[in-house]
Short mmCIF file of C-alpha atoms and ligand atoms in Angstrom, two decimals:
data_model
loop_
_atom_site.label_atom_id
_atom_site.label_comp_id
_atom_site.label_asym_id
_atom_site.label_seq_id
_atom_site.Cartn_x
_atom_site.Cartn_y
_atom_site.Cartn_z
CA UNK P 285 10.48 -166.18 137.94
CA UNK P 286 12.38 -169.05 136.69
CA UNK P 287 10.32 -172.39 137.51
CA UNK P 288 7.21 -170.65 138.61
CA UNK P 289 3.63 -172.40 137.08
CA UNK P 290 3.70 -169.85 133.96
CA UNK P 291 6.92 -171.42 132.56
CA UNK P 292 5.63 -174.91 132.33
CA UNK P 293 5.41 -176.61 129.15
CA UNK P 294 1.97 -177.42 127.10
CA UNK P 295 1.53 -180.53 128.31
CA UNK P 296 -1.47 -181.49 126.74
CA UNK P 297 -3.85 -180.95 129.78
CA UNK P 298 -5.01 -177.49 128.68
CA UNK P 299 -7.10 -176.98 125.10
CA UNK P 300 -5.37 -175.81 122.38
CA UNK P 301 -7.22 -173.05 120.51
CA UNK P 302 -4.89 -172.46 117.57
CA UNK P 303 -7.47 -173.87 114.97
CA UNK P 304 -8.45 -171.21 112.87
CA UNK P 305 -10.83 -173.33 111.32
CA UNK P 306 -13.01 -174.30 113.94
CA UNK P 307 -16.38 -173.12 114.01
CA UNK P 308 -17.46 -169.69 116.29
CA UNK P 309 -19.47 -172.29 118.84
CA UNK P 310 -16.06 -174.74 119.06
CA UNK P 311 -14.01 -171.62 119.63
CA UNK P 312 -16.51 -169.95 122.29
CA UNK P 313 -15.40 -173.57 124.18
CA UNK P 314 -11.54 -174.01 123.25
CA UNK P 315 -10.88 -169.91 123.31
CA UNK P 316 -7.97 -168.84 125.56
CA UNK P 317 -7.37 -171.97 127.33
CA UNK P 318 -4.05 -172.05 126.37
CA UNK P 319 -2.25 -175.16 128.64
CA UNK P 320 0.54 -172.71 130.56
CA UNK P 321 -2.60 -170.49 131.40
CA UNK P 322 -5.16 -172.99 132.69
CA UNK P 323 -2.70 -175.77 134.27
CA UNK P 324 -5.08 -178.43 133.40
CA UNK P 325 -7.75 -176.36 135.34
CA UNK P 326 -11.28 -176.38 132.87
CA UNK P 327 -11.09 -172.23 133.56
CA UNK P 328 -8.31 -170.16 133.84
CA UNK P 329 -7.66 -169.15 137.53
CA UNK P 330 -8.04 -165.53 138.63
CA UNK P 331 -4.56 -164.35 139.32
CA UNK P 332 -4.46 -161.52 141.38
CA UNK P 333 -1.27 -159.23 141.15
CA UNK P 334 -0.14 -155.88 141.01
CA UNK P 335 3.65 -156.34 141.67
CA UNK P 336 5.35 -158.84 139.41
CA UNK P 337 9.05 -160.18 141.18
CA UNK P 338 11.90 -160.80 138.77
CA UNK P 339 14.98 -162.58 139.60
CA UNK P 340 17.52 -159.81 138.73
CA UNK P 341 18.17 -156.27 137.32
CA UNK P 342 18.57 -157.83 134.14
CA UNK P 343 15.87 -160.21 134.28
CA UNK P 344 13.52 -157.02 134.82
CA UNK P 345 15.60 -154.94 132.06
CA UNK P 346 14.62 -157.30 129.51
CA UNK P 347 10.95 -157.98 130.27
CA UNK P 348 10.27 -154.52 129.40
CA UNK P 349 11.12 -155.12 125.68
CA UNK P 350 8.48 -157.60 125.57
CA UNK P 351 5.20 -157.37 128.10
CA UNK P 352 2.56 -158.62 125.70
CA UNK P 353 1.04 -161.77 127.57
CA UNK P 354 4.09 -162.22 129.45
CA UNK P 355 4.26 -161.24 133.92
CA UNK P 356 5.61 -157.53 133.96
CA UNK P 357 3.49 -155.29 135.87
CA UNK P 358 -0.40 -155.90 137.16
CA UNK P 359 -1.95 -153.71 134.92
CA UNK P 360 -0.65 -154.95 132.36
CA UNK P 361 -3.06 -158.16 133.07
CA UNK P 362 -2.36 -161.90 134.22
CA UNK P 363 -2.88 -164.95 132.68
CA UNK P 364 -6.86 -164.45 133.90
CA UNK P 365 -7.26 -161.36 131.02
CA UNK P 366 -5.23 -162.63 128.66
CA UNK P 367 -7.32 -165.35 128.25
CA UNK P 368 -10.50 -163.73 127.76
CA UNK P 369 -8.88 -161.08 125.59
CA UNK P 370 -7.22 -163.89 123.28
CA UNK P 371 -10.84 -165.99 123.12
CA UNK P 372 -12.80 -162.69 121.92
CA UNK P 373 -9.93 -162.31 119.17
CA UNK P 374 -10.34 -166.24 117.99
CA UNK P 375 -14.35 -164.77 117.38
CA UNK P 376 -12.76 -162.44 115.12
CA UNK P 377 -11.27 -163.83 111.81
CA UNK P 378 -8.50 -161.16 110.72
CA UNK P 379 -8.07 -159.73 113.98
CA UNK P 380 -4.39 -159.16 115.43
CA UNK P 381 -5.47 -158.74 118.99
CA UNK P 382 -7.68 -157.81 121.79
CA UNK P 383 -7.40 -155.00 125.00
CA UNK P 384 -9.87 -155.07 127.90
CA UNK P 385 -11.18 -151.78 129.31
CA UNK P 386 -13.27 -151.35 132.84
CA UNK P 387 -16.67 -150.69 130.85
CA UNK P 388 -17.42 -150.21 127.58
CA UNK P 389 -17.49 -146.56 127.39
CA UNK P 390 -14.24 -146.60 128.16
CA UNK P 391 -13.57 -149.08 125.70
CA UNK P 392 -14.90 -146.57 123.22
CA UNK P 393 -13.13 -143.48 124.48
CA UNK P 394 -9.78 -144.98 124.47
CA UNK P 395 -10.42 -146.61 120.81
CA UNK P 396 -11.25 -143.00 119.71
CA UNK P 397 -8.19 -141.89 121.35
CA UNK P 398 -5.91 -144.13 119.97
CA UNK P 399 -6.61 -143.04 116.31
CA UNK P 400 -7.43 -139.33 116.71
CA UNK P 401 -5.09 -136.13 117.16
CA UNK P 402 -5.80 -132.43 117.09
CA UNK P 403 -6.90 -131.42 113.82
CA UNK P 404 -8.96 -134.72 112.77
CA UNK P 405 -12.29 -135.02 111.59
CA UNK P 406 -14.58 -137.83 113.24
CA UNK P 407 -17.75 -138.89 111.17
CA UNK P 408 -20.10 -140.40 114.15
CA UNK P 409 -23.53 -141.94 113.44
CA UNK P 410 -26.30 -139.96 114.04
CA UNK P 411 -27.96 -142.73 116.63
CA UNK P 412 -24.64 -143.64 118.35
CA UNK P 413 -25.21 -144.63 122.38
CA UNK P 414 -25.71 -141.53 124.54
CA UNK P 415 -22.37 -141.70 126.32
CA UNK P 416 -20.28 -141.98 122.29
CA UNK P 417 -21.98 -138.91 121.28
CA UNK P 418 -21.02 -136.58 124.60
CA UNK P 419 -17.67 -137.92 124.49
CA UNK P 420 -17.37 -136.06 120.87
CA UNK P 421 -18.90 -132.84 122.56
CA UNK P 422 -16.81 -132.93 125.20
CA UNK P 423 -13.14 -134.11 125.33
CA UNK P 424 -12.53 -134.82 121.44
CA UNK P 425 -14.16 -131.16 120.99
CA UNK P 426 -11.52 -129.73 123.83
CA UNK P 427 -8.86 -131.33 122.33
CA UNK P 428 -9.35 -129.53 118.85
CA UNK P 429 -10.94 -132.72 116.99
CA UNK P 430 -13.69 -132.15 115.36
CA UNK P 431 -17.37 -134.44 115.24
CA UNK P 432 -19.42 -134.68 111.90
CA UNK P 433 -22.31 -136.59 113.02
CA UNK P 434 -24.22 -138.43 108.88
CA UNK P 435 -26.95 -140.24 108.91
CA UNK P 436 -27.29 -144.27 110.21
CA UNK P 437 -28.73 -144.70 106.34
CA UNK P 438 -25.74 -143.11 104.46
CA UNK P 439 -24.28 -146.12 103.14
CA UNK P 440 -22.00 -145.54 99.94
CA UNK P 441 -23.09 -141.91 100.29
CA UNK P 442 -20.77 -141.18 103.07
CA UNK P 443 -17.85 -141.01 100.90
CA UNK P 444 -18.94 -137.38 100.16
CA UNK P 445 -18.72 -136.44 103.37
CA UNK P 446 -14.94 -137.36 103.86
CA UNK P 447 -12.99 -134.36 103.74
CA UNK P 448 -9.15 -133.41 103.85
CA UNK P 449 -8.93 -133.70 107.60
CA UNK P 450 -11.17 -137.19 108.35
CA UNK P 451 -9.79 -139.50 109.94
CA UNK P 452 -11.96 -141.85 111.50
CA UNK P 453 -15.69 -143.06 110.66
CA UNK P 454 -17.65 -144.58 113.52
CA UNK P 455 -20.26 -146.98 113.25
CA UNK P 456 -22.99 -148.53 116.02
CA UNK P 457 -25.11 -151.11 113.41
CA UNK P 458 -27.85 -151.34 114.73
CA UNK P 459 -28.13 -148.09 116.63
CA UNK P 460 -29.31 -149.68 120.42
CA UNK P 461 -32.31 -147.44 120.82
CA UNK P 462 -33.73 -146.71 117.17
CA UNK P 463 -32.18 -149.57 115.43
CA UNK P 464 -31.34 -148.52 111.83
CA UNK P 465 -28.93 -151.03 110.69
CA UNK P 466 -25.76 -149.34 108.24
CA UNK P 467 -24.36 -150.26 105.18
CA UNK P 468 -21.00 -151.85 106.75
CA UNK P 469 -19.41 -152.74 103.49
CA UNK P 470 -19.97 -149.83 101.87
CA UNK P 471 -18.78 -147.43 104.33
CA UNK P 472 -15.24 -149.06 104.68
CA UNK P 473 -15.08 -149.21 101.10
CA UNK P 474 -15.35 -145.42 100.93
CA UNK P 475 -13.09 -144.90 103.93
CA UNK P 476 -10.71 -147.06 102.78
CA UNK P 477 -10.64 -145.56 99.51
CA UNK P 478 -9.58 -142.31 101.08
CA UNK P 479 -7.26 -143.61 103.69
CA UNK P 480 -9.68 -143.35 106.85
CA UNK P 481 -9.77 -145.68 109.74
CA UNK P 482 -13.00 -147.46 110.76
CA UNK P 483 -14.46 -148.35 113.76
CA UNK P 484 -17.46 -149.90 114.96
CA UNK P 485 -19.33 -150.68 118.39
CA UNK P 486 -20.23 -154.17 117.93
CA UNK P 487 -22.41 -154.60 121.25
CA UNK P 488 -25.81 -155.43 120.00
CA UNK P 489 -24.52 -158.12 117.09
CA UNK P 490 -21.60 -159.33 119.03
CA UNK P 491 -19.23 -161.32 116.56
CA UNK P 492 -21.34 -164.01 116.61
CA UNK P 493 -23.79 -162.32 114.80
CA UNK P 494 -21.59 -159.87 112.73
CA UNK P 495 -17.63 -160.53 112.84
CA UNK P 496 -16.69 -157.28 111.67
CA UNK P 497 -13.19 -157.67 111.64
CA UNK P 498 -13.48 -160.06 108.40
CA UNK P 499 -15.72 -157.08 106.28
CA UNK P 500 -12.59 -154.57 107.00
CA UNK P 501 -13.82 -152.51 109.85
CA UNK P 502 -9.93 -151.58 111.94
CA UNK P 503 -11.34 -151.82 115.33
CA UNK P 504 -13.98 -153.39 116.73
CA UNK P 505 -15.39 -152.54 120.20
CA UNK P 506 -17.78 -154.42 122.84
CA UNK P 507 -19.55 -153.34 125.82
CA UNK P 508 -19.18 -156.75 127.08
CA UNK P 509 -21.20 -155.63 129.99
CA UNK P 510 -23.69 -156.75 128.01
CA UNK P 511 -23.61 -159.86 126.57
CA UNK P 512 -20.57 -161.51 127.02
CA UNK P 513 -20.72 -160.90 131.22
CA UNK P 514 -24.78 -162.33 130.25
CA UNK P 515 -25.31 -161.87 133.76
CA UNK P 516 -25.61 -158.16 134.71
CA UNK P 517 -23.02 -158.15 137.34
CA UNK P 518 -19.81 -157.01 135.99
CA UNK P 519 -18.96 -153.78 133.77
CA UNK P 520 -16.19 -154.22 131.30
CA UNK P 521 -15.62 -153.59 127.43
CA UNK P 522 -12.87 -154.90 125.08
CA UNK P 523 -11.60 -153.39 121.55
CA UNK P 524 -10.06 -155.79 119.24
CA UNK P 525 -7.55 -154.58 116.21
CA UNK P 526 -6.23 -155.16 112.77
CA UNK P 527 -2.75 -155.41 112.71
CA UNK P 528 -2.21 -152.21 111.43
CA UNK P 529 -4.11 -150.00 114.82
CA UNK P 530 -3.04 -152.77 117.29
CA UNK P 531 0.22 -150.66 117.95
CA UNK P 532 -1.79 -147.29 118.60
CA UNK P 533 -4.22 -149.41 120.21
CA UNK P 534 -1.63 -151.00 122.42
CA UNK P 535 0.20 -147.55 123.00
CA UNK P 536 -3.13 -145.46 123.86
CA UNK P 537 -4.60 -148.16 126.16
CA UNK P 538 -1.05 -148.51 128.12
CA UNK P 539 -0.89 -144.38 128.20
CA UNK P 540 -3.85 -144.26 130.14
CA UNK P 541 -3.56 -146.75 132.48
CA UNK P 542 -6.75 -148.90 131.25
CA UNK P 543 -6.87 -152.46 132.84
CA UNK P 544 -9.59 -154.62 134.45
CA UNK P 545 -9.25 -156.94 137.66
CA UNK P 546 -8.84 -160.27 137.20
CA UNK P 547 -11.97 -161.03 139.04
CA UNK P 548 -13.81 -159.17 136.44
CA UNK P 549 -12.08 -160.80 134.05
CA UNK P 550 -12.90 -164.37 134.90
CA UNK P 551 -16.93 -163.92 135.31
CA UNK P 552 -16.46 -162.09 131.73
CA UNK P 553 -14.67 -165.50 130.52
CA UNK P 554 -17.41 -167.59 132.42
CA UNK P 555 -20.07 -165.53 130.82
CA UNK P 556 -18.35 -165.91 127.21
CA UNK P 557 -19.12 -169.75 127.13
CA UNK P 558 -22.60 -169.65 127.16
CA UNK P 559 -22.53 -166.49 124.78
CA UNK P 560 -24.12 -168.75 122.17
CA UNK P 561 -26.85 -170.62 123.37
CA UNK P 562 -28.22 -167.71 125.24
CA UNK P 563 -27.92 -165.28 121.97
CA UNK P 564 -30.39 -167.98 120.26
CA UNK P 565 -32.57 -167.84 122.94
CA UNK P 566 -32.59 -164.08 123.17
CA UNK P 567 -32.94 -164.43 119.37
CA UNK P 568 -35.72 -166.47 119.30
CA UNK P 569 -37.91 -164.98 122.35
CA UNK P 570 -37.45 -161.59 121.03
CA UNK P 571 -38.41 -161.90 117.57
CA UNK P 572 -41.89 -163.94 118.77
CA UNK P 573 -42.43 -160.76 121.58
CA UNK P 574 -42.02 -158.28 118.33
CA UNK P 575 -43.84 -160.30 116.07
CA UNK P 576 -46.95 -160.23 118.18
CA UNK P 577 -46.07 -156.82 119.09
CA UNK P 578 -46.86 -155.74 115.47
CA UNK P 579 -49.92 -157.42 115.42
CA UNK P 580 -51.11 -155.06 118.19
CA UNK P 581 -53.61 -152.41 117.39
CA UNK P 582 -51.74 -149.96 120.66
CA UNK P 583 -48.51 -150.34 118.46
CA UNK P 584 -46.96 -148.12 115.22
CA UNK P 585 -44.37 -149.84 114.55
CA UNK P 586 -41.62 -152.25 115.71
CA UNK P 587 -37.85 -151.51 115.29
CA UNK P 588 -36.27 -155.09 115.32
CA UNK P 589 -33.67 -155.39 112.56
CA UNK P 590 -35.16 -158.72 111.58
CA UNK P 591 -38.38 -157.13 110.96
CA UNK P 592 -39.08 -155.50 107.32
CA UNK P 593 -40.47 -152.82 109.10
CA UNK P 594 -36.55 -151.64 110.61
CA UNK P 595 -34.85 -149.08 108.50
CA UNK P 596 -31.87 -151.25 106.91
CA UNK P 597 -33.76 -154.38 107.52
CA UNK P 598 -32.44 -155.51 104.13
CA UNK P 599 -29.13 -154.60 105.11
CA UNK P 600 -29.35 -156.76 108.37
CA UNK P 601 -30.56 -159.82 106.07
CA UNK P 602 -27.91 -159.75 103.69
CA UNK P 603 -24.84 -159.47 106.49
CA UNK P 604 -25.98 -160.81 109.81
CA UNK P 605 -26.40 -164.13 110.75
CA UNK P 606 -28.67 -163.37 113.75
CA UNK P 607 -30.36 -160.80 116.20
CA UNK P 608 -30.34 -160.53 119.46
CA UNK P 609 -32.75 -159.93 122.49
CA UNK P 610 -33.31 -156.18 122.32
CA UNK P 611 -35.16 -154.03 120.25
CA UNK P 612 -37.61 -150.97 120.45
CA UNK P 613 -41.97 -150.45 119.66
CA UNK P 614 -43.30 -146.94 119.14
CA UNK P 615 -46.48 -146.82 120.49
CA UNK P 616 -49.73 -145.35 118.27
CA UNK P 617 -50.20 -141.98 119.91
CA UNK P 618 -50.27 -141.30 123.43
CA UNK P 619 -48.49 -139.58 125.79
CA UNK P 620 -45.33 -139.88 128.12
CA UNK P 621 -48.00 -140.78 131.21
CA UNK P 622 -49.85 -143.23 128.86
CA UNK P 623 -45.75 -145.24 128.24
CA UNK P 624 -45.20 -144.75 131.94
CA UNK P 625 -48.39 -146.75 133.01
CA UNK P 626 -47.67 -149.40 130.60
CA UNK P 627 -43.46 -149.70 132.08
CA UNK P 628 -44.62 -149.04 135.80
CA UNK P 629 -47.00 -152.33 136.00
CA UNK P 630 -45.20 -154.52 134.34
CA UNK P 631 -44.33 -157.31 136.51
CA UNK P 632 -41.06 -159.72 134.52
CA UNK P 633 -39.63 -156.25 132.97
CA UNK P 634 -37.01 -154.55 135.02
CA UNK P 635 -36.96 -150.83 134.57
CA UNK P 636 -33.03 -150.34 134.50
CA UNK P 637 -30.32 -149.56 132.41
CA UNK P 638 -27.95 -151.67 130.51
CA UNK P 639 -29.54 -154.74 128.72
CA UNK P 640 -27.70 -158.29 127.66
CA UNK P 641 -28.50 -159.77 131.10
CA UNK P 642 -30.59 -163.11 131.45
CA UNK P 643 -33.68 -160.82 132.77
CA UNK P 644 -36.07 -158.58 130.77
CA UNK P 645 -36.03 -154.82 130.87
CA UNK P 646 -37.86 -151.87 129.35
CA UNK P 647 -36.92 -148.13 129.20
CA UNK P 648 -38.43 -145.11 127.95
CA UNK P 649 -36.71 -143.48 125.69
CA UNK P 650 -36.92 -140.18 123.25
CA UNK P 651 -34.47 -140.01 120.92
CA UNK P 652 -35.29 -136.65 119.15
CA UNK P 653 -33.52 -134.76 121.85
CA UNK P 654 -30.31 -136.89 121.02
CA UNK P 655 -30.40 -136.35 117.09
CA UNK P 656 -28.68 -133.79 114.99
CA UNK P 657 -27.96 -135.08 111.19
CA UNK P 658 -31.19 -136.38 110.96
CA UNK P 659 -35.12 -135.77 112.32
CA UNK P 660 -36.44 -138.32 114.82
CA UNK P 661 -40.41 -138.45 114.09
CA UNK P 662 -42.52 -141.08 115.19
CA UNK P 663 -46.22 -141.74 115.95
CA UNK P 664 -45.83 -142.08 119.46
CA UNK P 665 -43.62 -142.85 122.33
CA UNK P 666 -40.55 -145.19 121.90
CA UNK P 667 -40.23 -148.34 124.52
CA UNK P 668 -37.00 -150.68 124.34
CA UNK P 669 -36.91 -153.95 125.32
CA UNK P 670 -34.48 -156.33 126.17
CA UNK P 671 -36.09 -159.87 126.10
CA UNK P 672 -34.49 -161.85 128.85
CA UNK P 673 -34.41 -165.87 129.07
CA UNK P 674 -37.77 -165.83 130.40
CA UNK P 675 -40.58 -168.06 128.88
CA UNK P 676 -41.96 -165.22 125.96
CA UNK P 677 -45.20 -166.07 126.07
CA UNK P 678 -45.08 -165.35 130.12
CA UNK P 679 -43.55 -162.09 128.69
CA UNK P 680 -46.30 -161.65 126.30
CA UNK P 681 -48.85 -161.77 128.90
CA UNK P 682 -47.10 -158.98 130.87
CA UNK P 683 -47.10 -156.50 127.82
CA UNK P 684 -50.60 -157.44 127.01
CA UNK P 685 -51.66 -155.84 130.37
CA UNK P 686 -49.22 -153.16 129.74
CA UNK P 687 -51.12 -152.10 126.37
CA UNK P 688 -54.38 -152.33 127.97
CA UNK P 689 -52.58 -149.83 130.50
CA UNK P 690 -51.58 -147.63 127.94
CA UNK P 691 -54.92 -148.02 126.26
CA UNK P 692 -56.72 -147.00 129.48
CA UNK P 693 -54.53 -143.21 130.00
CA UNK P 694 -54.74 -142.42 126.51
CA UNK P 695 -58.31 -143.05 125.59
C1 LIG B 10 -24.07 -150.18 127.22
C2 LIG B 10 -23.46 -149.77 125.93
C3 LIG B 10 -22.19 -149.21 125.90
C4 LIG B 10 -21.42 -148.86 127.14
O1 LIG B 10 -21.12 -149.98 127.93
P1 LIG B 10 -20.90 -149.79 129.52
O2 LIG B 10 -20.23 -151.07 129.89
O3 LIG B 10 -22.25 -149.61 130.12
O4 LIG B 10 -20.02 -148.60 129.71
C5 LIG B 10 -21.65 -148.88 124.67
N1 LIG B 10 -22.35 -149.11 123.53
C6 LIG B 10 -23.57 -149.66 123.53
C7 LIG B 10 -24.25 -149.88 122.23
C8 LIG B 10 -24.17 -149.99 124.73
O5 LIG B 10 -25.41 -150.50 124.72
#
């Protein structure tokens, strides 16, 4: 290796991003472009490798010792991941470090696998993503670790639900289909009173909205397939740790072979610039569609954390410093066909999974099915939303016919 690019000198050209007290938008800019990584380049290249040459035996004997950011083996990343990985840690006051994982349920799984043996005791939130909650059912329950799922409202209360055998408490705040936002503070307090590890998917807040790291929570997990990518082309998740799980992080994530291309990689990083000014546009369009939302007489109610209306809204106000572009409406009565004539017209709303993208989208969705801790009931059918960068009052239009729709098939 000895003279290649990767052992040049800072020499100025690249942007040094060892300022912890810059500000989360300076940091979004100077994140992971460290000078031996970019080579004066604005981005990072992609570096493509799989097999990494040494010069000798005992050039390749020593390398081993020490593989974290340096050229040992392509999965353990290039210079193209460890880039992004090291600018979504700088978002992250406290944290030690960051892994990327090929989509975000895998970034959950292997989280979860890094801190849980045979035996253990997981507390999961009752509205955790789909995909979290089988995960429990099926490989955590085969491997003799057992799921407790409590209530997205439990706040301080959970700490009577921690038993001799729990280990880890998992929290989604707020849930991405219902939208209750949890008492963040108060649950690590309880689990670290009794010695249990916290963890929290992050996706709907992003750091930017709620750096998690800083209130205590051990690892913190993104399905940056939504919002840092932005533009609905790329699956990938990351999980950043404290100091203390980074080893079983590191060691869990290297066991089973996680890694993402570097292609993958760079779009992520690409995406991860803008993060900002497109969260305050999703902000802003989103909380004007679900303010007029309310105001409609074909609506119940409107889960948007930033609305008083959201269970936890007061939670949201007193830790968050922003929301982002999706949310949820329950419709006043009517039936699946009356929700499916208002999603099937409507022209600027994709019907698709996923959300985070620069489009709009809207879903069905019926979340009592999915419960067990507590009772879904609602007055009508549940729609979610992501508001894309579109002009909102283009997408206010759109729903408007979409009510009248709804209006028309359930009398
Ligand atoms: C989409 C999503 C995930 C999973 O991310 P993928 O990249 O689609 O695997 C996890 N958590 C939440 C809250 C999500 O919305």
């Amino acid at each position: 290796m000895g003279g290649g690019p990767l052992d040049a000198e800072g020499d100025g050209r690249g942007v040094s991003d060892d300022r912890p007290g810059d500000r989360t938008d300076t940091r979004l800019v100077t994140g992971g472009r460290r000078a031996e990584w970019t080579q004066g380049i604005v981005n990072p290249a992609v570096w493509r490798a799989s097999t990494i040459l040494y010069d000798s035996v005992a050039e390749m004997r020593a390398r081993h010792h020490d593989t974290h950011e340096k050229l040992y083996y392509g999965r353990r990343g290039t210079p193209t991941q460890w880039s992004l990985a090291d600018a979504l840690t700088g978002l992250e006051p406290g944290a030690e470090g960051t892994l990327l994982y090929p989509s975000g349920v895998a970034a959950v799984t292997t989280a979860l696998l890094a801190v849980l043996k045979p035996g253990d005791e997981l507390l999961m939130v009752d509205s955790a993503y789909e995909p979290t909650r089988a995960f429990c059912g099926n490989i955590l329950k085969r491997n003799g670790i057992r799921t407790t799922f409590y209530d997205p409202l439990a706040g301080a209360a959970i700490a009577d639900m921690i038993g001799p055998d729990t280990r880890a408490i998992f929290m989604e705040s707020p849930g991405s289909l219902t939208f209750e936002v949890q008492d963040v503070p108060a649950i690590v307090a309880a689990a670290k009173a009794r010695g249990c590890v916290t963890l929290i998917d992050n996706t709907w807040a992003t750091p930017l909205y709620l750096p998690v790291m800083a209130m205590g929570v051990d690892l913190s997990i993104l399905a940056c397939t939504k919002y840092v990518v932005g533009h609905s082309d790329v699956m990938m998740g990351s999980v950043t740790a404290s100091a203390a799980l980074w080893p079983a992080l590191r060691a869990a994530t290297h066991a089973l072979g996680q890694c993402v291309s570097p292609d993958d990689a760079y779009l992520a990083a690409r995406g991860l610039r803008t993060m900002s000014v497109r969260l305050a546009r999703h902000q802003e369009s989103a909380l004007k569609v679900a303010r007029w939302l309310e105001a409609q007489p074909e609506v119940a109610r409107v889960l948007h954390p930033a609305l008083p209306s959201c269970p936890g809204h007061a939670l949201w106000q007193r830790d968050f410093s922003g929301a982002s572009g999706l949310f949820s409406f329950i419709l006043d009565g009517g039936d699946d066909a009356a929700r499916t004539a208002l999603i099937d017209g409507l022209r600027l709303f994709g019907i698709g999974f996923s959300w985070g993208g620069f489009e709009s989208l809207a879903i069905p969705s019926d979340p009592a099915s999915i419960r067990t801790a507590t009772r879904w009931q609602a007055e009508g059918p549940l729609v979610r939303l992501h508001i894309g960068l579109e002009d909102a009052d283009d997408l206010i239009a759109d729903l408007a016919e979409g009510l009248a729709r709804f209006r028309a098939v359930r009398g």
